[in-house]
Short mmCIF file of C-alpha atoms in Angstrom, two decimals:
data_model
loop_
_atom_site.label_atom_id
_atom_site.label_comp_id
_atom_site.label_asym_id
_atom_site.label_seq_id
_atom_site.Cartn_x
_atom_site.Cartn_y
_atom_site.Cartn_z
CA MET L 7 93.26 -53.92 86.40
CA SER L 8 92.12 -51.89 89.09
CA VAL L 9 92.61 -47.57 89.07
CA TRP L 10 94.19 -48.13 92.80
CA GLN L 11 96.40 -51.04 91.57
CA GLN L 12 98.11 -48.45 88.81
CA ARG L 13 101.63 -47.12 89.12
CA ARG L 14 102.56 -43.75 88.03
CA SER L 15 105.07 -45.32 85.45
CA ASP L 16 102.29 -47.11 83.74
CA SER L 17 105.36 -49.39 82.54
CA PRO L 18 105.16 -53.63 82.47
CA LEU L 19 107.37 -55.00 85.00
CA GLN L 20 109.82 -57.16 83.09
CA ARG L 21 110.02 -60.09 85.41
CA PRO L 22 108.90 -63.75 83.23
CA GLY L 23 107.05 -65.48 85.89
CA ASP L 24 106.54 -63.26 88.50
CA LEU L 25 103.20 -64.31 90.33
CA ARG L 26 103.21 -61.52 93.37
CA SER L 27 100.44 -59.09 93.77
CA PRO L 28 100.68 -55.63 93.47
CA TRP L 29 100.68 -55.52 97.43
CA GLN L 30 103.16 -57.99 97.56
CA ARG L 31 105.65 -55.80 94.96
CA ASP L 32 104.78 -52.84 97.27
CA ARG L 33 106.04 -54.45 100.48
CA ALA L 34 109.00 -56.04 98.72
CA ARG L 35 110.18 -52.49 97.39
CA VAL L 36 109.72 -50.89 101.06
CA LEU L 37 111.59 -53.59 102.94
CA HIS L 38 114.55 -53.57 100.39
CA SER L 39 114.81 -49.46 100.10
CA ALA L 40 117.89 -47.53 101.63
CA ALA L 41 115.21 -45.53 103.34
CA PHE L 42 114.02 -48.32 105.15
CA ARG L 43 117.21 -49.77 106.29
CA ARG L 44 118.13 -45.84 107.91
CA LEU L 45 114.95 -46.35 110.46
CA GLN L 46 117.54 -48.97 112.60
CA SER L 47 119.44 -45.51 113.28
CA LYS L 48 116.75 -43.25 113.71
CA THR L 49 115.59 -42.00 117.09
CA GLN L 50 111.95 -43.34 118.04
CA ILE L 51 112.00 -41.46 121.56
CA MET L 52 115.38 -42.38 123.22
CA ASN L 53 118.04 -41.65 121.51
CA VAL L 54 119.81 -44.40 119.44
CA GLY L 55 122.92 -45.85 121.25
CA GLU L 56 121.58 -44.65 124.66
CA ASN L 57 120.58 -48.47 125.36
CA ASP L 58 120.40 -51.35 123.15
CA PHE L 59 116.43 -52.02 124.84
CA TYR L 60 115.10 -48.77 123.39
CA ARG L 61 112.70 -48.95 120.24
CA THR L 62 114.42 -47.12 117.32
CA ARG L 63 112.01 -46.11 114.20
CA LEU L 64 112.53 -49.79 112.73
CA THR L 65 111.44 -51.86 115.17
CA HIS L 66 108.74 -49.48 116.19
CA SER L 67 107.43 -49.73 112.50
CA LEU L 68 107.57 -53.45 112.61
CA GLU L 69 105.62 -53.36 115.81
CA ALA L 70 103.09 -51.25 113.93
CA ALA L 71 103.12 -53.93 111.21
CA GLN L 72 102.14 -56.72 113.11
CA ILE L 73 99.23 -54.76 115.25
CA GLY L 74 98.35 -53.45 111.44
CA SER L 75 97.97 -57.22 110.22
CA SER L 76 96.27 -57.77 113.31
CA LEU L 77 93.45 -55.06 113.07
CA ILE L 78 92.89 -56.48 109.58
CA ASN L 79 92.22 -60.24 110.79
CA GLN L 80 89.99 -58.87 113.72
CA LEU L 81 87.68 -56.92 111.00
CA GLN L 82 87.50 -59.76 108.61
CA GLN L 83 86.04 -61.74 111.71
CA VAL L 84 83.52 -59.08 112.66
CA CYS L 85 82.63 -57.23 109.43
CA ASP L 86 80.12 -58.25 106.81
CA ARG L 87 81.02 -59.43 103.39
CA GLU L 88 80.69 -56.21 101.93
CA LEU L 89 82.76 -54.14 104.00
CA SER L 90 85.66 -57.03 104.50
CA ALA L 91 85.89 -56.84 100.42
CA LEU L 92 87.01 -52.86 101.46
CA LEU L 93 89.54 -53.68 103.50
CA PRO L 94 93.41 -53.49 102.28
CA ASP L 95 95.22 -57.10 101.74
CA LEU L 96 97.38 -57.72 104.68
CA ASN L 97 100.16 -57.45 102.55
CA LEU L 98 99.25 -53.80 101.72
CA MET L 99 98.52 -53.06 105.03
CA GLU L 100 102.01 -54.16 106.59
CA THR L 101 103.70 -52.17 103.55
CA LEU L 102 101.92 -49.12 104.74
CA CYS L 103 103.05 -49.75 108.57
CA LEU L 104 106.42 -50.26 107.38
CA ALA L 105 106.92 -47.38 105.18
CA HIS L 106 105.08 -44.67 107.57
CA ASP L 107 107.88 -43.28 109.16
CA ILE L 108 110.65 -43.55 106.51
CA GLY L 109 110.64 -39.59 106.18
CA HIS L 110 111.46 -38.68 109.19
CA PRO L 111 114.33 -36.81 109.60
CA PRO L 112 117.43 -37.41 112.19
CA PHE L 113 116.21 -36.95 116.01
CA GLY L 114 112.79 -37.20 115.37
CA HIS L 115 110.37 -34.37 115.78
CA GLY L 116 113.09 -32.04 117.20
CA GLY L 117 115.35 -32.74 113.82
CA GLU L 118 111.57 -32.16 112.05
CA ALA L 119 111.22 -28.86 113.60
CA ALA L 120 114.60 -27.61 113.07
CA LEU L 121 114.29 -28.67 109.16
CA HIS L 122 110.75 -26.83 109.00
CA PHE L 123 112.30 -23.64 110.35
CA LYS L 124 115.29 -23.38 108.03
CA MET L 125 112.22 -24.26 104.72
CA LEU L 126 109.89 -21.38 105.75
CA GLY L 127 110.70 -19.50 103.18
CA SER L 128 111.07 -23.11 100.61
CA GLY L 129 108.03 -24.52 101.31
CA GLY L 130 108.63 -26.26 104.54
CA PHE L 131 109.16 -29.46 105.65
CA GLU L 132 107.18 -32.18 107.35
CA GLY L 133 107.94 -36.24 108.25
CA ASN L 134 104.86 -37.29 106.65
CA GLY L 135 105.28 -34.98 103.25
CA GLN L 136 108.75 -36.42 103.44
CA THR L 137 107.44 -39.97 103.32
CA PHE L 138 105.33 -39.35 100.33
CA ARG L 139 108.11 -37.58 98.69
CA ILE L 140 110.65 -40.26 99.43
CA VAL L 141 108.32 -43.57 97.89
CA GLY L 142 106.89 -41.25 95.20
CA LYS L 143 109.91 -39.14 93.53
CA LEU L 144 113.24 -39.94 95.36
CA GLU L 145 113.89 -43.98 96.52
CA ALA L 146 115.87 -45.40 93.47
CA TYR L 147 113.70 -47.95 91.83
CA HIS L 148 112.43 -45.50 89.27
CA PRO L 149 114.62 -42.48 87.51
CA ASP L 150 111.70 -40.29 88.02
CA HIS L 151 109.21 -42.21 90.48
CA GLY L 152 110.82 -43.22 93.59
CA MET L 153 109.61 -46.85 94.24
CA ASP L 154 106.74 -46.59 91.85
CA LEU L 155 104.23 -47.74 94.26
CA THR L 156 100.69 -48.40 93.49
CA ARG L 157 98.27 -45.68 93.81
CA ARG L 158 96.08 -47.26 96.91
CA THR L 159 99.48 -47.75 98.47
CA LEU L 160 100.04 -43.92 97.99
CA LEU L 161 96.60 -42.89 99.22
CA GLY L 162 97.29 -45.24 102.29
CA LEU L 163 100.71 -43.32 103.32
CA LEU L 164 98.46 -39.83 103.37
CA LYS L 165 98.03 -39.37 106.51
CA TYR L 166 97.29 -35.59 105.42
CA PRO L 167 96.03 -35.10 101.93
CA VAL L 168 96.53 -31.46 101.43
CA LEU L 169 99.31 -29.18 100.62
CA MET L 170 101.28 -26.90 102.72
CA PRO L 171 99.44 -23.54 103.12
CA ALA L 172 101.99 -20.39 102.65
CA LEU L 173 104.42 -19.80 105.10
CA GLU L 174 106.36 -17.06 105.62
CA ALA L 175 109.86 -17.16 106.50
CA PRO L 176 111.08 -15.15 109.52
CA THR L 177 113.80 -11.97 108.89
CA ASN L 178 116.50 -13.81 110.74
CA LEU L 179 116.53 -17.68 109.62
CA ASP L 180 119.77 -17.68 112.06
CA LYS L 181 117.82 -17.27 115.04
CA PRO L 182 114.78 -19.40 115.48
CA GLY L 183 114.05 -18.90 119.35
CA SER L 184 112.09 -21.73 120.56
CA LEU L 185 111.40 -24.07 117.84
CA SER L 186 108.06 -24.98 119.56
CA GLN L 187 106.76 -21.93 117.52
CA TRP L 188 107.61 -23.64 114.23
CA LYS L 189 105.68 -26.69 114.52
CA PRO L 190 105.01 -27.50 110.59
CA PRO L 191 102.12 -28.23 109.48
CA LYS L 192 100.91 -31.54 108.39
CA ALA L 193 100.56 -31.75 105.03
CA LEU L 194 102.43 -32.27 101.43
CA PHE L 195 105.10 -29.98 99.92
CA ALA L 196 103.92 -27.69 96.98
CA ALA L 197 106.67 -29.52 95.02
CA ASP L 198 105.02 -32.88 94.92
CA ALA L 199 101.37 -31.60 93.78
CA ASP L 200 101.81 -33.33 90.75
CA LEU L 201 102.29 -36.48 92.95
CA LEU L 202 99.23 -35.69 94.74
CA ASP L 203 96.70 -34.75 91.85
CA TRP L 204 97.75 -38.25 90.37
CA VAL L 205 96.98 -40.26 93.42
CA LEU L 206 93.70 -38.45 94.11
CA ALA L 207 93.19 -38.50 90.16
CA PRO L 208 90.23 -41.28 90.76
CA LEU L 209 87.88 -39.29 92.78
CA SER L 210 85.11 -37.01 91.74
CA LYS L 211 85.69 -33.27 92.16
CA ALA L 212 82.75 -33.88 94.75
CA ASP L 213 84.70 -36.27 96.56
CA ARG L 214 88.29 -34.71 96.23
CA LYS L 215 86.78 -31.34 98.08
CA LEU L 216 85.18 -33.29 100.70
CA PHE L 217 88.63 -35.29 101.31
CA GLN L 218 90.83 -32.40 101.15
CA GLN L 219 89.10 -29.92 103.91
CA VAL L 220 90.96 -28.33 106.32
CA ASP L 221 90.67 -26.57 109.86
CA LEU L 222 92.72 -23.34 109.65
CA LEU L 223 94.55 -22.69 113.37
CA GLU L 224 95.64 -19.63 114.79
CA GLN L 225 98.92 -20.89 115.93
CA ALA L 226 101.48 -23.50 114.42
CA PRO L 227 100.74 -25.84 112.73
CA TRP L 228 98.49 -23.56 111.24
CA GLN L 229 95.94 -25.72 109.53
CA LYS L 230 95.13 -29.54 109.80
CA SER L 231 93.01 -31.96 107.41
CA ARG L 232 90.16 -33.26 108.73
CA HIS L 233 89.84 -36.23 106.85
CA LYS L 234 92.19 -39.70 105.77
CA ALA L 235 91.70 -42.94 103.46
CA LEU L 236 90.47 -46.07 105.21
CA ASP L 237 93.94 -47.57 104.76
CA ALA L 238 95.64 -44.75 106.44
CA SER L 239 93.13 -44.68 109.21
CA LEU L 240 94.02 -48.11 109.91
CA MET L 241 97.47 -47.37 109.37
CA GLU L 242 97.44 -44.23 111.97
CA LEU L 243 95.90 -46.86 114.45
CA ALA L 244 98.33 -49.17 113.97
CA ASP L 245 100.98 -46.67 115.18
CA ASP L 246 99.16 -45.05 118.05
CA ILE L 247 98.88 -48.31 119.55
CA ALA L 248 102.61 -49.26 119.03
CA TYR L 249 103.37 -45.59 120.25
CA GLY L 250 100.71 -45.78 123.24
CA VAL L 251 101.48 -49.24 124.42
CA HIS L 252 105.02 -50.33 123.20
CA ASP L 253 106.70 -47.37 123.87
CA LEU L 254 105.27 -47.59 127.00
CA GLU L 255 107.00 -50.77 127.92
CA ASP L 256 110.19 -49.00 127.25
CA ALA L 257 109.64 -46.65 129.71
CA VAL L 258 108.33 -49.21 132.18
CA VAL L 259 111.51 -51.56 131.84
CA THR L 260 114.29 -48.34 131.85
CA GLY L 261 112.66 -47.04 135.16
CA THR L 262 111.45 -43.79 133.00
CA LEU L 263 108.00 -44.74 134.60
CA ASN L 264 107.61 -45.81 138.11
CA GLU L 265 104.74 -47.43 139.79
CA MET L 266 103.53 -44.24 141.51
CA GLN L 267 103.90 -42.20 138.14
CA TRP L 268 101.37 -44.90 136.83
CA HIS L 269 99.24 -44.61 139.67
CA ALA L 270 98.87 -40.86 139.51
CA HIS L 271 98.18 -40.80 135.84
CA LEU L 272 96.10 -43.71 135.25
CA ASP L 273 93.88 -43.93 138.71
CA ASN L 274 91.49 -41.33 137.40
CA VAL L 275 91.43 -42.59 133.93
CA ILE L 276 90.49 -46.18 135.44
CA GLU L 277 87.52 -44.77 137.17
CA GLN L 278 86.02 -43.01 134.18
CA LEU L 279 85.74 -46.51 132.36
CA GLU L 280 83.33 -48.82 132.18
CA PRO L 281 83.59 -51.31 135.11
CA GLU L 282 84.91 -54.52 133.02
CA LEU L 283 87.36 -52.19 131.29
CA GLY L 284 88.20 -50.79 134.29
CA GLY L 285 88.97 -53.85 136.21
CA LEU L 286 90.95 -55.10 133.67
CA MET L 287 93.19 -52.32 133.94
CA GLN L 288 93.87 -52.53 137.20
CA GLN L 289 94.95 -55.99 136.69
CA LEU L 290 97.43 -54.75 133.96
CA GLY L 291 98.54 -51.85 135.73
CA ASP L 292 99.87 -54.32 138.51
CA GLN L 293 101.24 -56.67 136.01
CA LEU L 294 103.29 -53.73 134.43
CA PHE L 295 105.27 -53.33 137.33
CA ALA L 296 105.32 -56.95 138.74
CA SER L 297 108.75 -58.45 139.24
CA GLU L 298 108.28 -61.39 136.92
CA HIS L 299 108.88 -60.39 133.31
CA TYR L 300 106.49 -62.43 131.72
CA LEU L 301 103.83 -60.75 133.25
CA ARG L 302 104.98 -57.42 132.13
CA LYS L 303 104.77 -58.83 128.54
CA ASN L 304 101.47 -60.46 129.12
CA ALA L 305 100.28 -56.78 130.27
CA ILE L 306 101.59 -55.46 127.11
CA GLY L 307 100.09 -58.04 124.61
CA ALA L 308 97.05 -57.83 126.92
CA LEU L 309 96.73 -53.90 126.41
CA VAL L 310 97.01 -54.12 122.26
CA ASN L 311 94.40 -56.87 122.53
CA ILE L 312 91.93 -54.27 124.05
CA PHE L 313 92.54 -51.99 121.28
CA VAL L 314 92.75 -54.16 118.23
CA THR L 315 89.33 -56.43 119.44
CA ALA L 316 87.56 -53.07 119.92
CA VAL L 317 88.17 -51.73 116.35
CA ARG L 318 85.61 -51.03 113.69
CA LEU L 319 84.54 -49.31 110.30
CA GLU L 320 82.46 -46.11 110.61
CA GLN L 321 81.21 -43.89 107.75
CA VAL L 322 82.94 -40.87 108.39
CA LEU L 323 82.42 -39.40 104.92
CA PRO L 324 78.75 -40.88 104.30
CA GLU L 325 78.14 -38.56 101.04
CA ALA L 326 81.48 -39.56 99.80
CA GLU L 327 81.17 -41.55 96.28
CA GLU L 328 84.35 -43.39 96.50
CA PRO L 329 84.49 -46.17 99.92
CA LEU L 330 87.87 -45.96 100.25
CA ILE L 331 87.41 -42.07 101.73
CA ARG L 332 83.75 -42.84 103.23
CA TYR L 333 84.99 -45.68 105.50
CA ASN L 334 87.51 -45.01 108.57
CA ALA L 335 88.57 -47.41 111.05
CA THR L 336 87.78 -46.37 114.42
CA LEU L 337 87.68 -46.81 118.19
CA PRO L 338 84.87 -46.93 120.76
CA ALA L 339 84.84 -43.62 123.07
CA GLN L 340 86.09 -45.71 126.24
CA GLN L 341 89.12 -47.43 124.28
CA GLN L 342 90.03 -43.97 122.48
CA PHE L 343 90.14 -42.23 125.55
CA LEU L 344 92.07 -45.17 127.17
CA LEU L 345 94.70 -44.95 124.28
CA ASN L 346 95.11 -41.26 124.46
CA SER L 347 95.72 -41.68 128.05
CA LEU L 348 98.37 -44.03 127.53
CA LYS L 349 100.04 -41.72 124.74
CA ALA L 350 99.91 -38.91 127.20
CA VAL L 351 101.98 -41.11 129.91
CA VAL L 352 104.64 -41.69 127.48
CA PHE L 353 104.77 -37.85 126.45
CA GLU L 354 104.58 -36.87 130.13
CA HIS L 355 107.31 -39.38 131.42
CA VAL L 356 109.23 -40.04 128.48
CA ILE L 357 109.20 -37.27 126.04
CA ASN L 358 108.99 -34.32 128.24
CA GLN L 359 111.80 -35.49 130.42
CA PRO L 360 114.22 -32.93 130.90
CA ASN L 361 117.41 -34.95 129.68
CA ILE L 362 115.24 -36.21 126.77
CA GLN L 363 114.70 -32.75 125.77
CA GLN L 364 117.96 -31.39 126.61
CA LEU L 365 119.18 -34.09 123.93
CA ARG L 366 116.45 -32.65 121.65
CA TYR L 367 117.55 -29.04 121.66
CA ARG L 368 121.09 -30.26 121.43
CA SER L 369 120.29 -32.60 118.00
CA GLN L 370 118.14 -29.31 117.09
CA ASN L 371 121.15 -27.08 116.74
CA MET L 372 123.21 -30.05 115.19
CA LEU L 373 120.29 -29.75 111.97
CA LEU L 374 120.16 -25.98 112.21
CA ASP L 375 124.16 -25.60 111.89
CA LEU L 376 124.53 -28.37 109.11
CA PHE L 377 121.99 -26.86 107.28
CA ALA L 378 123.32 -23.56 107.41
CA ALA L 379 126.70 -25.11 106.24
CA PHE L 380 125.31 -26.80 103.32
CA HIS L 381 123.27 -24.20 102.24
CA SER L 382 126.39 -21.45 102.40
CA GLU L 383 128.79 -23.61 100.83
CA PRO L 384 127.05 -26.39 98.44
CA GLN L 385 129.66 -26.64 95.71
CA ARG L 386 132.33 -27.44 98.41
CA LEU L 387 130.56 -29.73 101.29
CA LEU L 388 127.78 -31.88 99.34
CA PRO L 389 128.56 -34.99 98.16
CA HIS L 390 128.82 -35.69 94.15
CA ASN L 391 125.33 -37.07 93.52
CA THR L 392 123.74 -34.54 95.85
CA ARG L 393 125.90 -31.83 94.69
CA ALA L 394 124.84 -32.75 90.91
CA ARG L 395 121.09 -32.43 91.88
CA TRP L 396 121.63 -29.48 93.62
CA GLN L 397 123.02 -27.66 90.58
CA ALA L 398 120.47 -29.00 88.12
CA ALA L 399 117.93 -27.79 90.55
CA MET L 400 119.39 -24.25 90.69
CA GLU L 401 119.58 -24.55 86.90
CA TYR L 402 116.26 -25.02 86.04
CA GLY L 403 114.22 -24.58 89.56
CA GLY L 404 116.08 -21.90 91.26
CA GLN L 405 116.79 -21.62 95.05
CA VAL L 406 113.38 -22.83 96.47
CA GLU L 407 114.25 -26.32 94.48
CA ALA L 408 117.73 -26.30 95.40
CA ASP L 409 116.87 -26.07 99.19
CA ARG L 410 114.76 -28.92 98.87
CA ILE L 411 117.51 -30.50 97.49
CA LEU L 412 119.47 -29.96 100.82
CA CYS L 413 116.72 -30.36 102.55
CA ASP L 414 116.14 -34.27 101.07
CA TYR L 415 119.84 -35.32 101.73
CA ILE L 416 120.04 -33.93 105.62
CA ALA L 417 116.21 -35.54 106.42
CA GLY L 418 117.89 -38.79 104.75
CA MET L 419 120.29 -38.83 107.37
CA THR L 420 120.49 -41.23 110.40
CA ASP L 421 121.33 -39.82 113.61
CA ASP L 422 124.66 -41.25 113.67
CA TYR L 423 125.09 -40.00 110.53
CA ALA L 424 124.52 -36.36 111.17
CA GLU L 425 126.54 -36.87 114.17
CA ARG L 426 129.47 -37.68 111.99
CA MET L 427 128.98 -35.08 109.76
CA TYR L 428 128.69 -32.76 112.14
CA ARG L 429 131.98 -33.37 114.22
CA ASN L 430 133.55 -33.32 110.85
CA LEU L 431 132.05 -29.83 109.77
CA PHE L 432 132.44 -27.98 113.54
CA ILE L 433 134.79 -30.14 116.19
CA SER L 434 138.09 -29.96 115.87
#
């Protein structure tokens, strides 16, 4: 067995006749997990329940998985045999894309900022760090190791393979001011350092030092890690394409983005593209806003195709011994510029709209109040199982570990559940 196929439990599965590969078993564990099911009621961009057309975290993850598979198929056709052998199995690729968002709290990045603010004195909070924690410790497949996924799967989920920097809690945790100033560092929690050490154990000291390089920033989020493994780069690219193209479709269909706004953003972008790509984008822009729905669907598929067919493998850490961190999936400059521009359109005309930001502000305050309530009255308000975990954490680890248990509980809520809990506690 390869070191990358090992599981932390190191115990044989008692399933006579099970001929599945390790990656197939990992995929099944993600698909059948409670954390994955909760994605159906978690916000992608537009609030769950606003419209039955909008994508949720679940449909977004399914689309990312399909795009991830397409990226692997494309690379298998264009890479030589040595590089093709490095590529993740299709089951592994789908596993990473299906699991990549399961750590996101209710109400998207707004909820993430609220929980991070409340956790500043206890190690912080970040959605990708929570994903790592769920699959490695919390999900109920193993008493100690969560889903007990293979080492390579865990490596592929590490978008940011570093720990949180030291955080300083503000003097008044009841008054955050603008939560934009509390944007969380993209990192894992110190409480999960043991799991990170296990995942990176096959790397040499030199490789690990290279892989975990960070850039320090002068404002939130304070640090940015420089590198990710090959599989994580593929997962992130699939995620970005799903966001930049499929979430764009939501904006067009619901009228959040109109044709005039599209041209205001994209005409200048198209002028900077090579003639062939620029001409194609002109055609696809017309189709996006055509009255015939099949033309819009064709345009969306063609946009995805632009990026999938341009993917390549590049040496980003040529001095690294381990090939899984030496190579990343990348796009050529023109396609990357176009994808970034599409993501910017979605941000400006969907995420940054006042009605969306007003909902985000309301949702953030709900989570701030929920955390404050559970923190002040954990013995009265927490469910029995969570209360038992909280008591054990207080006894053996103190307030910091107990706060992490509270954060796990709130982060695991769906949007609907958080709304109901807030009404139960605060609205007569």
